[in-house]
mmCIF file of C-alpha atoms and ligand atoms in Angstrom:
data_model
loop_
_atom_site.group_PDB
_atom_site.id
_atom_site.type_symbol
_atom_site.label_atom_id
_atom_site.label_comp_id
_atom_site.label_asym_id
_atom_site.label_seq_id
_atom_site.Cartn_x
_atom_site.Cartn_y
_atom_site.Cartn_z
ATOM 1 C CA MET A 1 0.000 0.000 0.000
ATOM 2 C CA ASP A 2 1.194 3.522 -0.626
ATOM 3 C CA SER A 3 0.781 6.291 1.929
ATOM 4 C CA ARG A 4 -2.500 7.483 0.372
ATOM 5 C CA GLU A 5 -3.994 4.007 0.765
ATOM 6 C CA VAL A 6 -2.643 3.791 4.326
ATOM 7 C CA ALA A 7 -4.281 7.132 5.125
ATOM 8 C CA ALA A 8 -7.576 5.839 3.730
ATOM 9 C CA VAL A 9 -7.243 2.663 5.798
ATOM 10 C CA LEU A 10 -6.611 4.716 8.960
ATOM 11 C CA ALA A 11 -9.617 6.910 8.251
ATOM 12 C CA TYR A 12 -11.753 3.773 7.863
ATOM 13 C CA THR A 13 -10.289 2.278 11.064
ATOM 14 C CA GLY A 14 -11.017 5.512 12.952
ATOM 15 C CA ARG A 15 -14.666 5.299 11.949
ATOM 16 C CA LEU A 16 -14.966 1.741 13.328
ATOM 17 C CA ASP A 17 -12.817 2.295 16.413
ATOM 18 C CA PRO A 18 -12.347 5.959 17.437
ATOM 19 C CA ARG A 19 -9.587 4.963 19.854
ATOM 20 C CA THR A 20 -7.236 4.609 16.882
ATOM 21 C CA ILE A 21 -7.691 8.250 15.795
ATOM 22 C CA ARG A 22 -4.611 10.437 16.219
ATOM 23 C CA THR A 23 -5.492 14.112 16.349
ATOM 24 C CA GLY A 24 -2.166 15.931 16.308
ATOM 25 C CA THR A 25 -0.657 16.538 12.833
ATOM 26 C CA GLY A 26 2.708 15.050 13.855
ATOM 27 C CA GLU A 27 1.049 12.081 15.543
ATOM 28 C CA ALA A 28 -1.119 11.341 12.520
ATOM 29 C CA ARG A 29 1.934 11.544 10.240
ATOM 30 C CA ASP A 30 3.892 9.174 12.488
ATOM 31 C CA GLN A 31 0.967 6.763 12.544
ATOM 32 C CA ILE A 32 0.781 6.700 8.748
ATOM 33 C CA ALA A 33 4.556 6.173 8.529
ATOM 34 C CA GLN A 34 4.446 3.335 11.064
ATOM 35 C CA TRP A 35 1.540 1.566 9.334
ATOM 36 C CA GLN A 36 3.127 1.951 5.944
ATOM 37 C CA GLU A 37 6.415 0.541 7.199
ATOM 38 C CA LEU A 38 4.706 -2.568 8.528
ATOM 39 C CA LEU A 39 2.134 -2.986 5.762
ATOM 40 C CA ASN A 40 4.401 -2.157 2.861
ATOM 41 C CA ASP A 41 3.806 -5.487 1.106
ATOM 42 C CA VAL A 42 0.143 -5.841 2.056
ATOM 43 C CA PRO A 43 -2.196 -4.880 -0.778
ATOM 44 C CA PHE A 44 -5.273 -2.749 -0.185
ATOM 45 C CA ALA A 45 -7.468 -5.225 -2.028
ATOM 46 C CA THR A 46 -7.016 -8.018 -4.559
ATOM 47 C CA ASN A 47 -9.404 -9.481 -7.089
ATOM 48 C CA HIS A 48 -9.267 -12.771 -5.212
ATOM 49 C CA GLY A 49 -10.821 -12.387 -1.821
ATOM 50 C CA TRP A 50 -8.609 -9.951 0.077
ATOM 51 C CA ASP A 51 -9.845 -6.561 1.197
ATOM 52 C CA ILE A 52 -7.997 -4.838 4.008
ATOM 53 C CA ARG A 53 -11.251 -3.283 5.233
ATOM 54 C CA GLU A 54 -12.647 -6.782 5.806
ATOM 55 C CA ALA A 55 -9.586 -7.616 7.920
ATOM 56 C CA ILE A 56 -10.028 -4.437 9.990
ATOM 57 C CA ARG A 57 -13.732 -5.031 10.482
ATOM 58 C CA ALA A 58 -13.071 -8.624 11.544
ATOM 59 C CA HIS A 59 -10.510 -7.458 14.089
ATOM 60 C CA VAL A 60 -12.808 -4.785 15.541
ATOM 61 C CA LEU A 61 -15.573 -7.393 15.900
ATOM 62 C CA ASP A 62 -13.270 -10.072 17.353
ATOM 63 C CA SER A 63 -10.964 -8.178 19.669
ATOM 64 C CA PRO A 64 -11.413 -5.714 22.524
ATOM 65 C CA TYR A 65 -8.040 -4.118 21.713
ATOM 66 C CA PRO A 66 -7.458 -1.298 19.226
ATOM 67 C CA ILE A 67 -6.128 -2.673 15.975
ATOM 68 C CA LEU A 68 -2.371 -2.558 15.362
ATOM 69 C CA PRO A 69 -0.700 -2.786 11.961
ATOM 70 C CA VAL A 70 0.727 -6.156 12.991
ATOM 71 C CA ASP A 71 -2.839 -7.495 13.335
ATOM 72 C CA VAL A 72 -3.479 -6.607 9.693
ATOM 73 C CA ALA A 73 -0.135 -8.067 8.622
ATOM 74 C CA ARG A 74 -0.949 -11.340 10.412
ATOM 75 C CA ARG A 75 -4.326 -11.606 8.706
ATOM 76 C CA TRP A 76 -2.709 -10.962 5.343
ATOM 77 C CA ARG A 77 -0.112 -13.654 5.980
ATOM 78 C CA ALA A 78 -2.810 -16.127 6.994
ATOM 79 C CA HIS A 79 -4.769 -15.254 3.837
ATOM 80 C CA ARG A 80 -1.639 -15.702 1.722
ATOM 81 C CA ARG A 81 -0.760 -19.037 3.361
ATOM 82 C CA ASP A 82 -4.291 -20.290 2.850
ATOM 83 C CA ARG A 83 -4.136 -19.399 -0.835
ATOM 84 C CA LEU A 84 -0.800 -21.142 -1.321
ATOM 85 C CA ASP A 85 -2.125 -24.222 0.492
ATOM 86 C CA ARG A 86 -4.933 -24.420 -2.020
ATOM 87 C CA HIS A 87 -2.640 -23.842 -4.975
ATOM 88 C CA THR A 88 -1.503 -26.743 -7.134
ATOM 89 C CA ASP A 89 1.281 -25.827 -9.508
ATOM 90 C CA PRO A 90 -0.076 -25.884 -13.032
ATOM 91 C CA ILE A 91 2.169 -27.490 -15.614
ATOM 92 C CA PRO A 92 4.309 -24.685 -17.057
ATOM 93 C CA ALA A 93 4.074 -23.888 -20.745
ATOM 94 C CA ALA A 94 7.867 -23.618 -20.831
ATOM 95 C CA ASP A 95 9.981 -26.257 -22.531
ATOM 96 C CA PRO A 96 10.536 -29.059 -19.960
ATOM 97 C CA ASP A 97 14.078 -29.434 -21.299
ATOM 98 C CA ASP A 98 14.820 -25.902 -20.111
ATOM 99 C CA PRO A 99 14.805 -26.327 -16.308
ATOM 100 C CA ALA A 100 15.601 -22.671 -15.632
ATOM 101 C CA ALA A 101 12.604 -21.416 -17.624
ATOM 102 C CA TRP A 102 10.420 -24.177 -16.159
ATOM 103 C CA ARG A 103 11.347 -23.243 -12.577
ATOM 104 C CA ALA A 104 11.011 -19.524 -13.255
ATOM 105 C CA GLU A 105 7.489 -20.036 -14.573
ATOM 106 C CA LEU A 106 6.486 -22.115 -11.518
ATOM 107 C CA LEU A 107 7.856 -19.428 -9.197
ATOM 108 C CA ARG A 108 6.118 -16.645 -11.109
ATOM 109 C CA ALA A 109 2.802 -18.501 -10.793
ATOM 110 C CA ARG A 110 3.291 -19.068 -7.050
ATOM 111 C CA ASN A 111 4.292 -15.465 -6.419
ATOM 112 C CA ALA A 112 1.257 -14.235 -8.339
ATOM 113 C CA VAL A 113 -0.995 -16.447 -6.199
ATOM 114 C CA ALA A 114 0.729 -15.327 -2.989
ATOM 115 C CA ALA A 115 0.412 -11.660 -3.924
ATOM 116 C CA GLY A 116 -3.263 -12.121 -4.729
ATOM 117 C CA VAL A 117 -2.789 -11.227 -8.395
ATOM 118 C CA ALA A 118 -3.896 -14.665 -9.584
ATOM 119 C CA ALA A 119 -6.417 -17.133 -8.201
ATOM 120 C CA PRO A 120 -5.022 -20.417 -6.840
ATOM 121 C CA SER A 121 -5.120 -23.181 -9.384
ATOM 122 C CA THR A 122 -6.721 -26.000 -7.436
ATOM 123 C CA HIS A 123 -6.607 -28.730 -10.031
ATOM 124 C CA ARG A 124 -4.103 -29.993 -12.481
ATOM 125 C CA GLN A 125 -5.045 -28.462 -15.777
ATOM 126 C CA ILE A 126 -5.847 -31.515 -17.811
ATOM 127 C CA THR A 127 -7.818 -29.780 -20.497
ATOM 128 C CA GLY A 128 -6.004 -26.422 -20.695
ATOM 129 C CA GLU A 129 -6.668 -24.348 -23.793
ATOM 130 C CA GLY A 130 -7.292 -26.985 -26.427
ATOM 131 C CA SER A 131 -4.714 -29.466 -27.606
ATOM 132 C CA PRO A 132 -1.049 -28.530 -27.453
ATOM 133 C CA ARG A 133 0.116 -26.640 -30.507
ATOM 134 C CA ASP A 134 2.398 -29.310 -31.961
ATOM 135 C CA ILE A 135 -0.478 -31.806 -32.117
ATOM 136 C CA GLU A 136 -2.593 -29.307 -34.038
ATOM 137 C CA GLU A 137 0.257 -28.647 -36.419
ATOM 138 C CA ARG A 138 0.784 -32.333 -37.016
ATOM 139 C CA LEU A 139 -2.938 -32.827 -37.576
ATOM 140 C CA ARG A 140 -2.938 -30.089 -40.179
ATOM 141 C CA ALA A 141 0.023 -31.705 -41.930
ATOM 142 C CA ILE A 142 -1.563 -35.139 -41.915
ATOM 143 C CA GLY A 143 -5.116 -33.944 -42.594
ATOM 144 C CA SER A 144 -6.621 -36.667 -40.441
ATOM 145 C CA CYS A 145 -6.601 -38.035 -36.917
ATOM 146 C CA ILE A 146 -5.522 -41.368 -38.411
ATOM 147 C CA PRO A 147 -1.820 -41.426 -39.308
ATOM 148 C CA PRO A 148 -1.147 -42.295 -42.980
ATOM 149 C CA ALA A 149 0.514 -45.613 -42.159
ATOM 150 C CA VAL A 150 -2.459 -46.763 -40.090
ATOM 151 C CA ARG A 151 -4.829 -45.467 -42.740
ATOM 152 C CA ALA A 152 -3.064 -47.555 -45.403
ATOM 153 C CA GLU A 153 -3.263 -50.544 -43.104
ATOM 154 C CA LEU A 154 -7.005 -49.995 -42.667
ATOM 155 C CA THR A 155 -7.802 -49.963 -46.397
ATOM 156 C CA ARG A 156 -7.871 -53.747 -46.366
ATOM 157 C CA TYR A 157 -10.766 -53.651 -43.936
ATOM 158 C CA ARG A 158 -12.746 -50.829 -45.488
ATOM 159 C CA PRO A 159 -12.250 -51.040 -49.234
ATOM 160 C CA ALA A 160 -15.281 -48.884 -50.053
ATOM 161 C CA HIS A 161 -14.062 -46.026 -47.892
ATOM 162 C CA ALA A 162 -10.572 -46.396 -49.280
ATOM 163 C CA ALA A 163 -11.897 -46.246 -52.832
ATOM 164 C CA ARG A 164 -13.897 -43.158 -51.978
ATOM 165 C CA GLU A 165 -10.871 -41.452 -50.481
ATOM 166 C CA ALA A 166 -8.761 -42.402 -53.468
ATOM 167 C CA ALA A 167 -11.441 -41.012 -55.813
ATOM 168 C CA VAL A 168 -11.604 -37.740 -53.906
ATOM 169 C CA ALA A 169 -7.810 -37.536 -53.883
ATOM 170 C CA ARG A 170 -7.733 -38.042 -57.704
ATOM 171 C CA GLY A 171 -10.379 -35.372 -58.181
ATOM 172 C CA VAL A 172 -12.863 -37.914 -59.501
ATOM 173 C CA PRO A 173 -16.514 -37.245 -58.536
ATOM 174 C CA ASP A 174 -17.450 -38.771 -55.188
ATOM 175 C CA ALA A 175 -19.846 -41.547 -56.141
ATOM 176 C CA LEU A 176 -20.842 -42.176 -52.541
ATOM 177 C CA GLY A 177 -22.089 -38.600 -52.379
ATOM 178 C CA VAL A 178 -25.234 -39.634 -54.267
ATOM 179 C CA ARG A 179 -27.726 -42.445 -53.848
ATOM 180 C CA CYS A 180 -27.176 -45.514 -55.981
ATOM 181 C CA GLU A 181 -30.098 -46.130 -58.327
ATOM 182 C CA TRP A 182 -28.843 -49.628 -59.053
ATOM 183 C CA CYS A 183 -28.596 -51.133 -55.554
ATOM 184 C CA HIS A 184 -30.484 -48.370 -53.719
ATOM 185 C CA ALA A 185 -27.588 -47.706 -51.325
ATOM 186 C CA PRO A 186 -28.284 -44.315 -49.724
ATOM 187 C CA ALA A 187 -25.783 -41.462 -50.060
ATOM 188 C CA GLY A 188 -22.726 -42.019 -47.901
ATOM 189 C CA THR A 189 -23.199 -45.789 -47.859
ATOM 190 C CA PRO A 190 -21.189 -48.106 -50.103
ATOM 191 C CA CYS A 191 -22.888 -50.100 -52.832
ATOM 192 C CA ARG A 192 -23.944 -53.650 -52.130
ATOM 193 C CA GLN A 193 -23.809 -56.701 -54.290
ATOM 194 C CA ARG A 194 -27.245 -57.719 -55.469
ATOM 195 C CA ARG A 195 -27.252 -61.195 -56.709
ATOM 196 C CA ALA A 196 -30.528 -62.746 -57.650
ATOM 197 C CA SER A 197 -31.034 -66.437 -57.305
ATOM 198 C CA PRO A 198 -32.740 -68.294 -60.130
ATOM 199 C CA ASP A 199 -36.123 -68.049 -58.396
ATOM 200 C CA GLY A 200 -35.885 -64.211 -58.360
ATOM 201 C CA THR A 201 -35.221 -63.640 -54.652
ATOM 202 C CA ALA A 202 -32.167 -61.629 -53.504
ATOM 203 C CA LYS A 203 -29.108 -63.656 -52.652
ATOM 204 C CA GLY A 204 -26.040 -62.218 -51.022
ATOM 205 C CA ASN A 205 -25.639 -58.695 -49.719
ATOM 206 C CA ALA A 206 -21.870 -58.109 -49.727
ATOM 207 C CA VAL A 207 -20.438 -54.595 -49.698
ATOM 208 C CA ARG A 208 -18.775 -53.679 -52.988
ATOM 209 C CA ALA A 209 -15.354 -52.054 -52.902
ATOM 210 C CA THR A 210 -16.248 -49.958 -55.943
ATOM 211 C CA PRO A 211 -19.535 -48.154 -56.567
ATOM 212 C CA HIS A 212 -21.804 -49.343 -59.337
ATOM 213 C CA PRO A 213 -20.811 -47.694 -62.654
ATOM 214 C CA SER A 214 -24.209 -46.020 -62.981
ATOM 215 C CA ARG A 215 -23.677 -44.413 -59.592
ATOM 216 C CA ILE A 216 -20.298 -43.011 -60.712
ATOM 217 C CA ASP A 217 -21.978 -41.585 -63.816
ATOM 218 C CA LEU A 218 -24.714 -40.086 -61.689
ATOM 219 C CA ALA A 219 -22.168 -38.457 -59.376
ATOM 220 C CA ALA A 220 -20.268 -37.089 -62.371
ATOM 221 C CA ALA A 221 -23.485 -35.632 -63.817
ATOM 222 C CA SER A 222 -24.614 -33.979 -60.597
HETATM 223 ZN ZN1 LIG B 1 -24.911 -49.513 -56.102
#
């Protein structure tokens, strides 16, 4: 607190407990100097739960004795300790291979919490702000969540999808984008083999790796 804040604090204290009021000019100046000396590192208020007026009010309500600067300092230290107890170091954004930067970031975070500038981080930040940057960059490079090698491996098990991807990659119209008039496969679904048995009933329903030619033509026309 600067001397103006200390003066405001003393005025507030005097309203709650007139015994603390110093009337002489010299006395009042000495009182401000003494309070400022002892409360130099105590903030007037923080955005995270500390307000010196609350501490003064609590003292006046709790204690029969006139408040001393050390009473305020003690409350601030208790507040600070309580915040640090609740704080769990978040994982620094610094490169873990740079221990100096890593440590400096941890210390900065703790000091900010202690000074009341930042709120304690009570949980490990699992979700943070989206995925780490290098994963996003890699995803952009690959264009898919499935790595190319795995994707190639999968083509054996999903020939229709693989054919569709290959078609899109070649710039050929996407046949699966339209409904197949031949086998009635809806859009997005691979064609199916329709084999009729001699008596006219459907026999077999296997997925075709390639769309029916009429479907390809239809996609090309649309
Ligand atoms: Zn079809």
